[in-house]
Coordinates of C-alpha atoms in Angstrom, one line a residue:
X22 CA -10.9 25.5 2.1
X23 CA -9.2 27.7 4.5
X24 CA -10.1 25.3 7.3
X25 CA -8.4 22.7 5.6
X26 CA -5.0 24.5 4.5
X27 CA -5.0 25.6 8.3
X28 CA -4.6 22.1 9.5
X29 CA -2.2 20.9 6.4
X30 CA 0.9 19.5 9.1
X31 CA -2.1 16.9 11.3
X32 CA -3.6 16.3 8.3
X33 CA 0.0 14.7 6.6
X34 CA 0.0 12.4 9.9
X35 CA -3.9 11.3 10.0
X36 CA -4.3 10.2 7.1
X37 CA -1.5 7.8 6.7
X38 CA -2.6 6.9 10.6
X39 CA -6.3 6.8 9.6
X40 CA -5.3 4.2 7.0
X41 CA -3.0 1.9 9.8
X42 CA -6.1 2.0 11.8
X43 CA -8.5 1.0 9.1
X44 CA -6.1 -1.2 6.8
X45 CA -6.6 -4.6 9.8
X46 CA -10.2 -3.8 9.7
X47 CA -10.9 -3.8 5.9
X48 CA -8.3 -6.9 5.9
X49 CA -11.0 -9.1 7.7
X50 CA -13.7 -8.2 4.5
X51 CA -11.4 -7.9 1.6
X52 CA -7.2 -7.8 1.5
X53 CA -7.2 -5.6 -1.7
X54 CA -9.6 -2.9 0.2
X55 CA -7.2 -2.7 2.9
X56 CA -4.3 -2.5 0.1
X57 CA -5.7 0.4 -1.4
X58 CA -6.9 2.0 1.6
X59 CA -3.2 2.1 2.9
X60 CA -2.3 3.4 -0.8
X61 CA -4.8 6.3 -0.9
X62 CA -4.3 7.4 2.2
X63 CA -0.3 8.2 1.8
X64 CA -1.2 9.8 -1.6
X65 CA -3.7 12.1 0.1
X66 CA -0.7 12.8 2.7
X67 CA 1.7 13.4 -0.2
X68 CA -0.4 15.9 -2.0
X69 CA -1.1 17.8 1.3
X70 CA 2.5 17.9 2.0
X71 CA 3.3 19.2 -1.8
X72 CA 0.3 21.9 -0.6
X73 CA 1.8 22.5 2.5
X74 CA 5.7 23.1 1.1
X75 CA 4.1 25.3 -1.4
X76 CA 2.2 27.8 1.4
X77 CA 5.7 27.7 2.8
X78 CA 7.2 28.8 0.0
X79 CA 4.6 31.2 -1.2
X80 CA 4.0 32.8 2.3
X81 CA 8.2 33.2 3.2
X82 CA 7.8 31.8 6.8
X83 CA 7.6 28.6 8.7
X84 CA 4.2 27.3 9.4
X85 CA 3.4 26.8 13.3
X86 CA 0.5 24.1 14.4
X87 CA -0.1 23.7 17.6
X88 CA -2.1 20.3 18.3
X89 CA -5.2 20.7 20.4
X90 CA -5.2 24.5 20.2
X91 CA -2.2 24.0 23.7
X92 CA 0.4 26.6 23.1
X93 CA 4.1 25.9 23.6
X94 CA 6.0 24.9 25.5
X95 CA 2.8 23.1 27.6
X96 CA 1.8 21.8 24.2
X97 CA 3.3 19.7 21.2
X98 CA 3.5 22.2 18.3
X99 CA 4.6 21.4 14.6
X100 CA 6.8 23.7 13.0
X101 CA 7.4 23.1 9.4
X102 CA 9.9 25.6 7.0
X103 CA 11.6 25.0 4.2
X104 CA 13.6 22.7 5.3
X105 CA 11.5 20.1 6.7
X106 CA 8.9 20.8 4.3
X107 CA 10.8 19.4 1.6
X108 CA 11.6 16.5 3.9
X109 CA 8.0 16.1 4.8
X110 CA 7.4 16.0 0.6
X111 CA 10.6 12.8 0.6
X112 CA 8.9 10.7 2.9
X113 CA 5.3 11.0 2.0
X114 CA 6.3 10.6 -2.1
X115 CA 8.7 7.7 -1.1
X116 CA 6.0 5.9 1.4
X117 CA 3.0 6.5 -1.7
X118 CA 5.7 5.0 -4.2
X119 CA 6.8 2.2 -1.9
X120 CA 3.5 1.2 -1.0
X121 CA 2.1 1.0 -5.1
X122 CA 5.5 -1.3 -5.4
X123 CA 4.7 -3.5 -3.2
X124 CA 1.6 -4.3 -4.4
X125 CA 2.9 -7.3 -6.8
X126 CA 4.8 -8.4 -4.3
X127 CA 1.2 -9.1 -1.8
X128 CA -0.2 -10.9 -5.2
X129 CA 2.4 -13.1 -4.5
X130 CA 1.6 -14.0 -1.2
X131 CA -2.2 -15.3 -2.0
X132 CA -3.2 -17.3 0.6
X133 CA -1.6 -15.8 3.2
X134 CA -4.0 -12.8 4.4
X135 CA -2.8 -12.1 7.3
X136 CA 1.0 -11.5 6.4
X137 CA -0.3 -9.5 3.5
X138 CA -2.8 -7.6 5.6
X139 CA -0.1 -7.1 8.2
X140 CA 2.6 -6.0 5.5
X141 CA 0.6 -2.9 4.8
X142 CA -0.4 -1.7 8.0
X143 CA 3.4 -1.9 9.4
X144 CA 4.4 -0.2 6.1
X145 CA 1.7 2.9 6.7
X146 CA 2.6 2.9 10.3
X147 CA 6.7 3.1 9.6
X148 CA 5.4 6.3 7.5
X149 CA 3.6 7.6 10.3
X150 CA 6.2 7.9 12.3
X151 CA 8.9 9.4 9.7
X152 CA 6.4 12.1 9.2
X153 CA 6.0 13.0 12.3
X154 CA 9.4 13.1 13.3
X155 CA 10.0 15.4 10.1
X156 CA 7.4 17.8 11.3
X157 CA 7.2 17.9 15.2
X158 CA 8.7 20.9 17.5
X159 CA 8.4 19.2 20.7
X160 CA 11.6 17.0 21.6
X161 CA 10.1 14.3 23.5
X162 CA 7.2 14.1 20.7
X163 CA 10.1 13.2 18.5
X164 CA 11.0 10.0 20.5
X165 CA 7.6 9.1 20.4
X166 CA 7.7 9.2 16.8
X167 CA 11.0 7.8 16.6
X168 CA 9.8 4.9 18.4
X169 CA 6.8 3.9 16.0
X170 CA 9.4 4.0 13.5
X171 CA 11.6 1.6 15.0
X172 CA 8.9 -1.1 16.1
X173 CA 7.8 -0.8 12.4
X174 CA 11.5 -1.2 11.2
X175 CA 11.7 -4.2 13.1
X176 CA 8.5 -5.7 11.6
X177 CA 9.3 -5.3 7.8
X178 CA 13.0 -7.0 8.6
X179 CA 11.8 -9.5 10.4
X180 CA 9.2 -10.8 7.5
X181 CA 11.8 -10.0 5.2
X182 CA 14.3 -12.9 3.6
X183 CA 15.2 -16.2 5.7
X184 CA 17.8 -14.5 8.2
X185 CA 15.3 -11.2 8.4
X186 CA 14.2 -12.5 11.9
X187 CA 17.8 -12.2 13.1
X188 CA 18.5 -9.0 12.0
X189 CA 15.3 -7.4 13.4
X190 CA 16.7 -8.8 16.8
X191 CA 19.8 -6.9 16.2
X192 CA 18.1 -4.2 14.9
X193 CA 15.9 -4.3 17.9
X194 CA 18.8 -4.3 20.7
X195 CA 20.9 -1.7 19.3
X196 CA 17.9 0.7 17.9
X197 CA 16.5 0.3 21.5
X198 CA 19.9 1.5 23.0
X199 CA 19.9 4.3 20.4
X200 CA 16.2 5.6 21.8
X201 CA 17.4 5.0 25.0
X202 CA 20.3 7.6 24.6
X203 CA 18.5 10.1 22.9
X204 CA 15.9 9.8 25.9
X205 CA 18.4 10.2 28.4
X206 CA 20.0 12.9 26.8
X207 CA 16.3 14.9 26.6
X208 CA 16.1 14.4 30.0
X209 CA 19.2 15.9 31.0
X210 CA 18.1 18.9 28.7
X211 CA 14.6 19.0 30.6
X212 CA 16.1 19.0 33.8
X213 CA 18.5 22.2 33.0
X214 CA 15.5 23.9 31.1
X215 CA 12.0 22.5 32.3
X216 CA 10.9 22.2 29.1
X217 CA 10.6 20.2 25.8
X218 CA 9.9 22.5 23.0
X219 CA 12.5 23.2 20.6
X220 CA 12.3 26.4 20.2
X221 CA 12.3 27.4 23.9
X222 CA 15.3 25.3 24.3
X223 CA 16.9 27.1 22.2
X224 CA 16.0 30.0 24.5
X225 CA 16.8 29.0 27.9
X226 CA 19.8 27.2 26.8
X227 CA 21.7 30.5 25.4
X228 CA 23.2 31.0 28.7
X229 CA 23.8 27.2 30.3
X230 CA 26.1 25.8 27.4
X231 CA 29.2 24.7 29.5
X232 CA 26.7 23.0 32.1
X233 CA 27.9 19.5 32.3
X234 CA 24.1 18.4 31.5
X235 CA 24.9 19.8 28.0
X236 CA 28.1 17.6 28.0
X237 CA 26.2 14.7 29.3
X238 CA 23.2 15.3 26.7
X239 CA 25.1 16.1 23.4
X240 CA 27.3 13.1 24.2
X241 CA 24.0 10.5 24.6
X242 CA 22.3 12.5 21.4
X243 CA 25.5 11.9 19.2
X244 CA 25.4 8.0 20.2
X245 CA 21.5 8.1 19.7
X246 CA 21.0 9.7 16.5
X247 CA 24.3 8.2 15.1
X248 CA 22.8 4.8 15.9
X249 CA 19.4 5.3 14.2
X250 CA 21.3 6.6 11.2
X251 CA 24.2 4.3 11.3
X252 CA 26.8 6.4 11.3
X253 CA 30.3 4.6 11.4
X254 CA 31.2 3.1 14.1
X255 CA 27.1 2.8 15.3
X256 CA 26.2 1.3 12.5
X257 CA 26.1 -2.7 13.3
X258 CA 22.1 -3.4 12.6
X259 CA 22.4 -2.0 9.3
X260 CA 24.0 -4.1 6.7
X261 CA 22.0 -7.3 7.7
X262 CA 18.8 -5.3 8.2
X263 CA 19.3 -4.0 4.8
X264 CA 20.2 -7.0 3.3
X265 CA 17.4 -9.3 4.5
X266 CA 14.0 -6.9 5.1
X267 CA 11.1 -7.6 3.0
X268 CA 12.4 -6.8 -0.7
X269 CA 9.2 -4.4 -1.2
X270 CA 9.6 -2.4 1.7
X271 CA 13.3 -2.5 1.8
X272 CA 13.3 0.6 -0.2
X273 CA 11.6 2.2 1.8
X274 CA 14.2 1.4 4.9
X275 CA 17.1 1.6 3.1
X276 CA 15.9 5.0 1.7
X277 CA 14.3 7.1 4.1
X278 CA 14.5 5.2 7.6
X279 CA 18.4 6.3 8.3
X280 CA 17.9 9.8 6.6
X281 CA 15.2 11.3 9.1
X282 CA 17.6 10.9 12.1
X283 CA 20.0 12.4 10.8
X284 CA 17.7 15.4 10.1
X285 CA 17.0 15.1 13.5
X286 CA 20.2 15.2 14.5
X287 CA 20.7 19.0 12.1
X288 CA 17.7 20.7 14.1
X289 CA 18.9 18.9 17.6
X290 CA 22.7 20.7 16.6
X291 CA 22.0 23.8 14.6
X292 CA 19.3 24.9 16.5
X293 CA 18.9 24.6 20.0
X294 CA 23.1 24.0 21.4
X295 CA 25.0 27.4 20.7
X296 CA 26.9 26.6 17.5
X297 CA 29.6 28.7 19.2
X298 CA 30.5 26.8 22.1
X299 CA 33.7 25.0 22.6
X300 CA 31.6 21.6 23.3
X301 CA 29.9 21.7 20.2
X302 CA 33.4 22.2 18.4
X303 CA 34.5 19.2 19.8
X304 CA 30.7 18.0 18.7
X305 CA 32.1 18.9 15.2
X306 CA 35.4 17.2 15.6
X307 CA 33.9 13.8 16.8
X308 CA 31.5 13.8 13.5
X309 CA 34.2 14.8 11.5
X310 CA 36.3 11.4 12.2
X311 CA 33.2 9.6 12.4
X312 CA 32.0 10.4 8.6
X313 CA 35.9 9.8 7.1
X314 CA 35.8 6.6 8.8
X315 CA 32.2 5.7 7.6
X316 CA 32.8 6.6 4.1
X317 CA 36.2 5.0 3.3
X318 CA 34.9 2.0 5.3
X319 CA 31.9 1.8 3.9
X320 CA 33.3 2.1 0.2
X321 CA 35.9 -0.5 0.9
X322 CA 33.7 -2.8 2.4
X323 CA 31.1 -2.5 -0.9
X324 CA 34.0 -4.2 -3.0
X325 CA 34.5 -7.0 -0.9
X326 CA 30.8 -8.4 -2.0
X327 CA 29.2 -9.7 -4.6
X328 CA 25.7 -10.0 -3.0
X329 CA 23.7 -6.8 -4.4
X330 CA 22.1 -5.8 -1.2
X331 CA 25.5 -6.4 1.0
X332 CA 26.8 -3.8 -1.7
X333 CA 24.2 -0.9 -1.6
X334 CA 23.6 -1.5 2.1
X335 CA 27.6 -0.9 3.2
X336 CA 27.6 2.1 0.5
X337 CA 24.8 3.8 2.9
X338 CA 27.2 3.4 5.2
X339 CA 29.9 5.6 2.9
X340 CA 26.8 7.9 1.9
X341 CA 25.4 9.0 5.3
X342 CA 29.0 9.7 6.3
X343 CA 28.7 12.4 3.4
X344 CA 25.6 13.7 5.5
X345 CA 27.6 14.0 8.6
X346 CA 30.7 15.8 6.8
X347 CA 28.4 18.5 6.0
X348 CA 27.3 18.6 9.4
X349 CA 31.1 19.1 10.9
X350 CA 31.8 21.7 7.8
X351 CA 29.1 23.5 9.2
X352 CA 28.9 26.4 6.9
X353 CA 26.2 27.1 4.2
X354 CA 27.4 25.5 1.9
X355 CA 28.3 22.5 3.9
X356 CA 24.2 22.1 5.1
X357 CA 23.1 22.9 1.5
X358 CA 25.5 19.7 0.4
X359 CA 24.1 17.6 3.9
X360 CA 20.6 18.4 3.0
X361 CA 20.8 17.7 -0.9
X362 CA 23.0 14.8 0.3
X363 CA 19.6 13.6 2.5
X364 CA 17.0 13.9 -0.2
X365 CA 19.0 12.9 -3.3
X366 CA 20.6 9.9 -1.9
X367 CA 17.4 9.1 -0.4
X368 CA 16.1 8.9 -4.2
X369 CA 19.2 6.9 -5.4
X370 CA 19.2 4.4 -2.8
X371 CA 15.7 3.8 -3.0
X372 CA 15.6 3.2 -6.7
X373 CA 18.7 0.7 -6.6
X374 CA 17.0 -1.4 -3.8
X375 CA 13.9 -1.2 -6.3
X376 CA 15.8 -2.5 -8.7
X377 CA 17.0 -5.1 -6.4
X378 CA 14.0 -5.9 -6.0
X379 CA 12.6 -5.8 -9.5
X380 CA 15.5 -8.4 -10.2
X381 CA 14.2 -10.6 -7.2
X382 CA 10.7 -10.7 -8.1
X383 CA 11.2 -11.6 -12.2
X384 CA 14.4 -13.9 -11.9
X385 CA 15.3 -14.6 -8.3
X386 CA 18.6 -12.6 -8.9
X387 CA 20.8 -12.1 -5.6
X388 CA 24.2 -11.8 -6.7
X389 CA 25.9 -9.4 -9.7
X390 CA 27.2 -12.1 -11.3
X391 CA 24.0 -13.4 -12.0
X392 CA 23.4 -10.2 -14.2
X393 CA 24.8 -11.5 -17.5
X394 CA 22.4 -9.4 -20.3
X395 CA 19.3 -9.2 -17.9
X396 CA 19.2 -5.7 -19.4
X397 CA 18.0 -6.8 -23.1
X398 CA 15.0 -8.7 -21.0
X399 CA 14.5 -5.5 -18.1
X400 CA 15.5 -2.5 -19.7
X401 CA 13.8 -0.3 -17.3
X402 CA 15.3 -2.1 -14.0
X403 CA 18.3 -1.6 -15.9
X404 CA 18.5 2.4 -16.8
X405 CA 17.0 2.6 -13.4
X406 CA 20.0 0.8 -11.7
X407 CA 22.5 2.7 -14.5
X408 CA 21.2 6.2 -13.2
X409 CA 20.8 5.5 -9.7
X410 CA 24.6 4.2 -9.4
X411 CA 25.9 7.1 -11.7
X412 CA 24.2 10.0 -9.5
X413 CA 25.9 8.3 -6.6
X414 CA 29.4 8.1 -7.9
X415 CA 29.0 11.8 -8.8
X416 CA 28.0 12.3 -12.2
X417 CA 26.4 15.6 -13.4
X418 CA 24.1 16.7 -14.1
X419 CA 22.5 14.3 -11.8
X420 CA 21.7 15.4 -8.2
X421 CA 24.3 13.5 -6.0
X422 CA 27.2 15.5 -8.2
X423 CA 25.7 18.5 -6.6
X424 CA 25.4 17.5 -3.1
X425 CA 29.1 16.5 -3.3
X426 CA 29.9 19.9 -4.8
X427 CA 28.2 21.6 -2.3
X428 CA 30.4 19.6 0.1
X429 CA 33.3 20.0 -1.7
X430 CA 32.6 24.5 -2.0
X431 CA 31.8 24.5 2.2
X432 CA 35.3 21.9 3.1
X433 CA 37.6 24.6 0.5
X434 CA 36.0 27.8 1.9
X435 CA 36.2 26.6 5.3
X436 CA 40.2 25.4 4.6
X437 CA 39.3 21.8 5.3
X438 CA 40.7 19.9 2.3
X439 CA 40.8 16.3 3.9
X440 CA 37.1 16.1 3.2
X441 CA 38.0 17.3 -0.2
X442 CA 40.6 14.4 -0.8
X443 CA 37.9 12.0 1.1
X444 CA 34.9 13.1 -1.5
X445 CA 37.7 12.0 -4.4
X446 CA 38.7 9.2 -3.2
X447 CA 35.2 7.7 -2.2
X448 CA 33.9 8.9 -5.6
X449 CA 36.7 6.8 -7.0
X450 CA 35.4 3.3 -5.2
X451 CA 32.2 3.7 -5.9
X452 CA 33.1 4.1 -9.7
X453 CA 34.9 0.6 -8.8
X454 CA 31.9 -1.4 -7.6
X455 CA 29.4 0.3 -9.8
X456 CA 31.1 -0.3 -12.6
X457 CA 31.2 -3.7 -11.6
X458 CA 27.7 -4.5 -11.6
X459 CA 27.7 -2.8 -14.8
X460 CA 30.4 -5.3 -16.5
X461 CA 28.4 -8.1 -15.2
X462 CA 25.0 -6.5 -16.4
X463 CA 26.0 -4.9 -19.6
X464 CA 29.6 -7.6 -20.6
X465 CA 28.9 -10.8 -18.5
X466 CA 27.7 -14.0 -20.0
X467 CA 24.4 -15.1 -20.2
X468 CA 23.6 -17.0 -16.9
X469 CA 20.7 -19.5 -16.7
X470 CA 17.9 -17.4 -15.4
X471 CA 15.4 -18.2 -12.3
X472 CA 12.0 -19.0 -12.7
X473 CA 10.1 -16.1 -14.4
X474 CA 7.1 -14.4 -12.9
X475 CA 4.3 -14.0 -15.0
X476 CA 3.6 -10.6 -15.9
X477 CA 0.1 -9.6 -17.5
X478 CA 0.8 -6.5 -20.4
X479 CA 3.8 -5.8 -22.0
X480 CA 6.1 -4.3 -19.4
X481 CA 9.1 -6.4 -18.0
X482 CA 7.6 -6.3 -14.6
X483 CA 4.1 -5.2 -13.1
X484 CA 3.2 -1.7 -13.9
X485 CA 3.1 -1.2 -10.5
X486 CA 6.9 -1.5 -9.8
X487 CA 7.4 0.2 -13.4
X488 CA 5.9 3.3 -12.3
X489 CA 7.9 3.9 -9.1
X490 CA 11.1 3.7 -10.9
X491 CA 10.7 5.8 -13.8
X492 CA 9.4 8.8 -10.8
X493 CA 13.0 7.9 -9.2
X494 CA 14.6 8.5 -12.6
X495 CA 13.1 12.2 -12.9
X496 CA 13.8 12.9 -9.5
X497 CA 17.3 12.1 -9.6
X498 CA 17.3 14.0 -12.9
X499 CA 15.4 16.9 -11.7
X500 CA 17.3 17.8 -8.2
X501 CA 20.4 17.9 -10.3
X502 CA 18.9 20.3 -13.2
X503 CA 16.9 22.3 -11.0
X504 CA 19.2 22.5 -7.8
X505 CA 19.7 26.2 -7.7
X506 CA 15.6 26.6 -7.9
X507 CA 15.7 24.4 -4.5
X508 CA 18.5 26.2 -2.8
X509 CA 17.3 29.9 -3.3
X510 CA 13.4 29.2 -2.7
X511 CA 13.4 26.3 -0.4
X512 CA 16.2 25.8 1.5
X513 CA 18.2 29.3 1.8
X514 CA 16.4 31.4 4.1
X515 CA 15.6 28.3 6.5
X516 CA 19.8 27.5 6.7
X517 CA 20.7 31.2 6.9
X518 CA 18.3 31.9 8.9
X519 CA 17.2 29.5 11.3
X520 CA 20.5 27.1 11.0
X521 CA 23.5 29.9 10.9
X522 CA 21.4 32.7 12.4

């Protein structure tokens, strides 16, 4: 048993990779075997990562793996704390949920084995990578990582909807300039250190932070990260690749895809570049225009649609400029907000594309005024959408009224009461185009409904998509009641310690 708790951070990786292998190979004998094989093997990498954030937890310190017995900085070594073991718990429960929704969706596709077959294994592979750019200590392991993510991104769009071809091209040519940046700005770090481990970055770079290679590398890792997060104004790919991925797996995109860069981008700032240098102020001062922009842009731009996707993919926009503020606040309580901000939006967002597509697969429902009483016939969908859209306007007690409080403590104790007004306003909009799609769900007439899936039992909609919805509701439910529990004994000592140390 010991054995096996050692290796806990590989084990959260092979798995899910053990399943990509053998998900094409059991697709040739029977589609459902490869289906479930892809399904088991990210629920055996979500209970290991539940086990491993518990050791954390249990044991008060950071859990260090280094892969082939090669110690740093020669060898790749997985560090996972607090922090990124809670991320590495996100990912793994949102890839296991994602991959049980889809499975309607493949019965729907009988006859076609290969695209089914080929669904599953990008799906698994697209978690392999998030995981292991959650866990990994070794910079250029992280664009190794950040690459399978990408090439699996720009499967699932481009066997999404009708135009999902054209948006994985776009996708494609900006995500590859993205890599390309954060590459280049790695290499200018390796050639002022001679090394790619974090944590020995960290080290050598104490005394080399107004060398112009740190000017040159933070300036290619803000455009690189703020690409693969689509951070305002980097953010082209994302409303189309949002709007037209496969509806099963846009969840999973939509949810999680955008949010692990951006905890790339909190290690990458926090904790290797001296927080007190002048060029990291200016750091701070860039991301600080960047996330107004994003989030008043991306709030306006929500009420210009009536398209449900175009709305909840330009309000990502809006919502990972509220990661970013808490990254320029850059006080406690403005990570505690950035981080809650990461893993509760991660939960909202992925719920309302469920819903989205919940609503495509029973009635072929694109539009919000196509919702006319379509909660009297899904009433499930429909308190899923209702408590996804009110936890992102800012509701309590649900969990994004605490990340925007958080925000909201940091920008007052640090004196910085635009971000203040910005939270306000932004809250404001989103009651605007939420409560929109509520009129039309809850008010609106009656519209003559699609076609209507056949559903087996007595749920609105396969159990399968049933299940993964009600888990969003009590996670959206439980980060906001039991916030403080996650701050003091998860998150604290890792931002205290390792971020603001």
């Amino acid at each position: 048993m010991s054995n096996f708790l050692n290796h806990l951070p590989v084990l959260v990786i092979i798995f899910p990779l053990a399943a990509t292998l053998l998900c094409p190979l059991l697709g040739h004998f029977s589609r459902d075997f490869s289906k479930r094989a892809v399904i088991f093997g990210l629920f055996l990498s979500m209970v290991c990562a539940f086990i491993q954030l518990i050791q954390v937890i249990k044991n008060g310190e950071p859990i260090h793996y280094f892969i082939g017995g090669w110690m740093p900085p020669i060898g790749i070594e997985f560090v996972i704390d607090g922090l990124n073991g809670l991320i590495i718990v996100l990912v793994s429960t949102i890839s296991w949920m994602t991959s049980l929704f889809s499975s309607p969706f493949e019965l729907l596709e009988r006859g076609n084995e290969l695209r089914s077959v080929g669904y599953y294994t990008i799906l698994c592979f697209l978690a392999v990578g998030l995981l292991g750019m959650s866990s990994t200590g070794d910079a250029f392991n992280l664009y190794v990582f950040m690459e399978i993510t990408a090439l699996s991104g720009y499967g699932l769009i481009a066997i999404g909807e009708e135009k999902g071809p054209i948006a994985a091209f776009r996708y494609l040519m900006t995500g590859t300039i993205g890599a390309s940046m954060y590459l280049l700005g790695v290499g200018f770090l390796y050639a002022l250190t001679g090394t790619l481990n974090m944590a020995d970055l960290a080290v050598r770079l104490a005394d080399s932070h107004d060398s112009p290679l740190i000017i040159a590398s933070i300036a290619c890792l803000i455009i690189g990260f703020g690409i693969k997060m689509a951070l305002f104004p980097l953010h082209g790919w994302q409303p189309a690749a949002h709007s037209y991925a496969h509806p099963a797996a846009d969840p999973m995109i939509a949810g999680i895809m955008i949010k692990i860069p951006a905890y790339a981008m909190l290690r990458f700032f926090f904790c290797i570049f001296d927080k007190s240098s002048p060029i990291i102020e200016t750091f701070f001062t860039a991301i600080s225009i960047m996330a107004i922009c994003g989030i008043l842009y991306g709030s306006l731009k929500a009420l210009r649609y009536d398209t449900y996707n175009k709305i909840l993919a330009f309000s990502s926009i809006g919502q990972v400029g509220y990661i970013a503020m808490g990254f320029a606040i850059g006080n406690f309580y403005g990570l505690i907000g950035a981080v809650l901000h990461i893993v509760s939006h991660a939960f909202m967002k992925v719920g309302l594309f469920y819903t989205s597509a919940a609503l495509k697969y029973k009635y072929d429902i694109h539009k919000i005024s196509e919702l006319g009483q379509v909660y009297r016939k899904m009433p499930v969908t429909s308190l899923t959408m209702v408590v996804c859209a009110l936890s992102m306007v800012g509701l309590p007690p649900f969990a994004g009224f605490f990340s925007k409080w958080y925000l909201a403590l940091g920008a007052i104790e640090k004196g910085q009461y635009i971000f203040v007004a910005v939270l306000i306003v932004s809250s404001l909009l989103g009651v605007i185009y939420f409560f929109r799609i509520f009129e039309n769900m809850f008010m609106g007439e009656f519209n003559a409904i699609g076609t209507d899936n056949p559903v087996k039992g007595k749920f609105e909609v396969p159990w399968q998509l049933i299940i993964p919805m009600c888990m969003v509701i009590v996670a959206i439910v439980a980060l906001g009641l039991f916030n403080s529990f996650i701050i003091n004994k998860v998150l604290k000592v890792t931002v205290l310690e390792v971020f603001l140390g």
